[in-house]
Amino acid sequence: MLLYYKIFQAMRARVRNGQEAMIGQSGVVLKNIDPEGKIKYATEIWNAVAKGKKFLEGEKVVISGFSYGMRVIVAEPPVERN
């Protein structure tokens, strides 16, 4: 029973690496995104694309998906409420 429980836990665990783990994480804009630019995520620099929004250097963004050619699609971070 313990073995089945551990297998079940492993199957439900979040992805820890790869593209799937990056979705929903935040980054900082290094080069203005209008509609393309660059962001820094963790220790990596990625080409970024935004749909319908401009982001300036230093703004925080959230990775919402991936485009062709190793580009991330970014969006505004959710508004934090106090």
XYZ file of C-alpha atoms in Angstrom:
82
model
C 0.000 0.000 0.000
C 2.825 2.395 0.811
C 4.359 1.838 -2.614
C 1.066 2.647 -4.377
C 0.660 5.757 -2.240
C 4.162 6.983 -3.157
C 3.523 6.325 -6.863
C 0.264 8.274 -6.652
C 2.078 11.194 -4.972
C 4.778 11.230 -7.655
C 2.185 11.297 -10.438
C 0.450 14.337 -8.903
C 3.646 16.315 -8.194
C 4.316 19.595 -10.023
C 6.801 19.663 -12.865
C 10.150 20.951 -11.593
C 12.043 21.621 -14.824
C 11.549 22.341 -18.502
C 9.075 24.615 -20.234
C 6.100 23.424 -18.207
C 7.751 24.582 -14.985
C 8.340 28.092 -16.376
C 4.689 28.872 -17.118
C 3.280 31.142 -14.441
C 6.715 32.219 -13.183
C 7.811 35.850 -13.196
C 10.697 37.582 -14.906
C 12.061 41.098 -15.379
C 12.163 42.965 -18.689
C 15.729 43.679 -19.839
C 14.905 45.187 -23.234
C 11.580 46.922 -23.949
C 8.954 44.526 -25.287
C 7.102 46.184 -28.163
C 5.992 43.506 -29.272
C 9.377 41.726 -28.952
C 12.152 42.175 -26.430
C 14.159 40.309 -23.784
C 13.455 39.168 -20.238
C 15.509 37.650 -17.466
C 14.037 34.562 -15.852
C 16.069 33.081 -12.977
C 19.616 33.293 -14.387
C 18.661 33.009 -18.063
C 17.905 35.640 -20.694
C 15.000 34.816 -23.024
C 13.546 36.445 -26.126
C 10.016 37.519 -25.262
C 6.833 38.426 -27.124
C 3.800 40.256 -25.728
C 0.382 40.274 -27.308
C -1.267 43.674 -27.300
C 0.788 45.242 -24.489
C 4.090 47.094 -24.235
C 6.448 46.458 -21.341
C 9.285 48.769 -20.371
C 12.712 47.920 -18.975
C 12.571 46.889 -15.316
C 8.891 45.842 -15.272
C 7.878 42.450 -13.919
C 6.101 40.064 -16.267
C 4.641 36.574 -16.036
C 5.464 33.819 -18.521
C 2.183 32.640 -20.034
C 3.395 30.352 -22.807
C 5.894 29.669 -25.561
C 6.136 30.760 -29.163
C 8.182 29.332 -32.018
C 11.957 29.672 -31.909
C 12.507 29.554 -28.141
C 10.504 32.699 -27.360
C 8.370 33.117 -24.289
C 4.991 34.812 -24.354
C 4.617 37.233 -21.476
C 1.685 38.953 -19.797
C 1.034 41.335 -16.941
C 1.404 39.870 -13.457
C -1.809 39.553 -11.477
C -2.646 42.487 -9.233
C -1.733 41.847 -5.602
C -4.459 42.736 -3.138
C -3.781 43.697 0.456
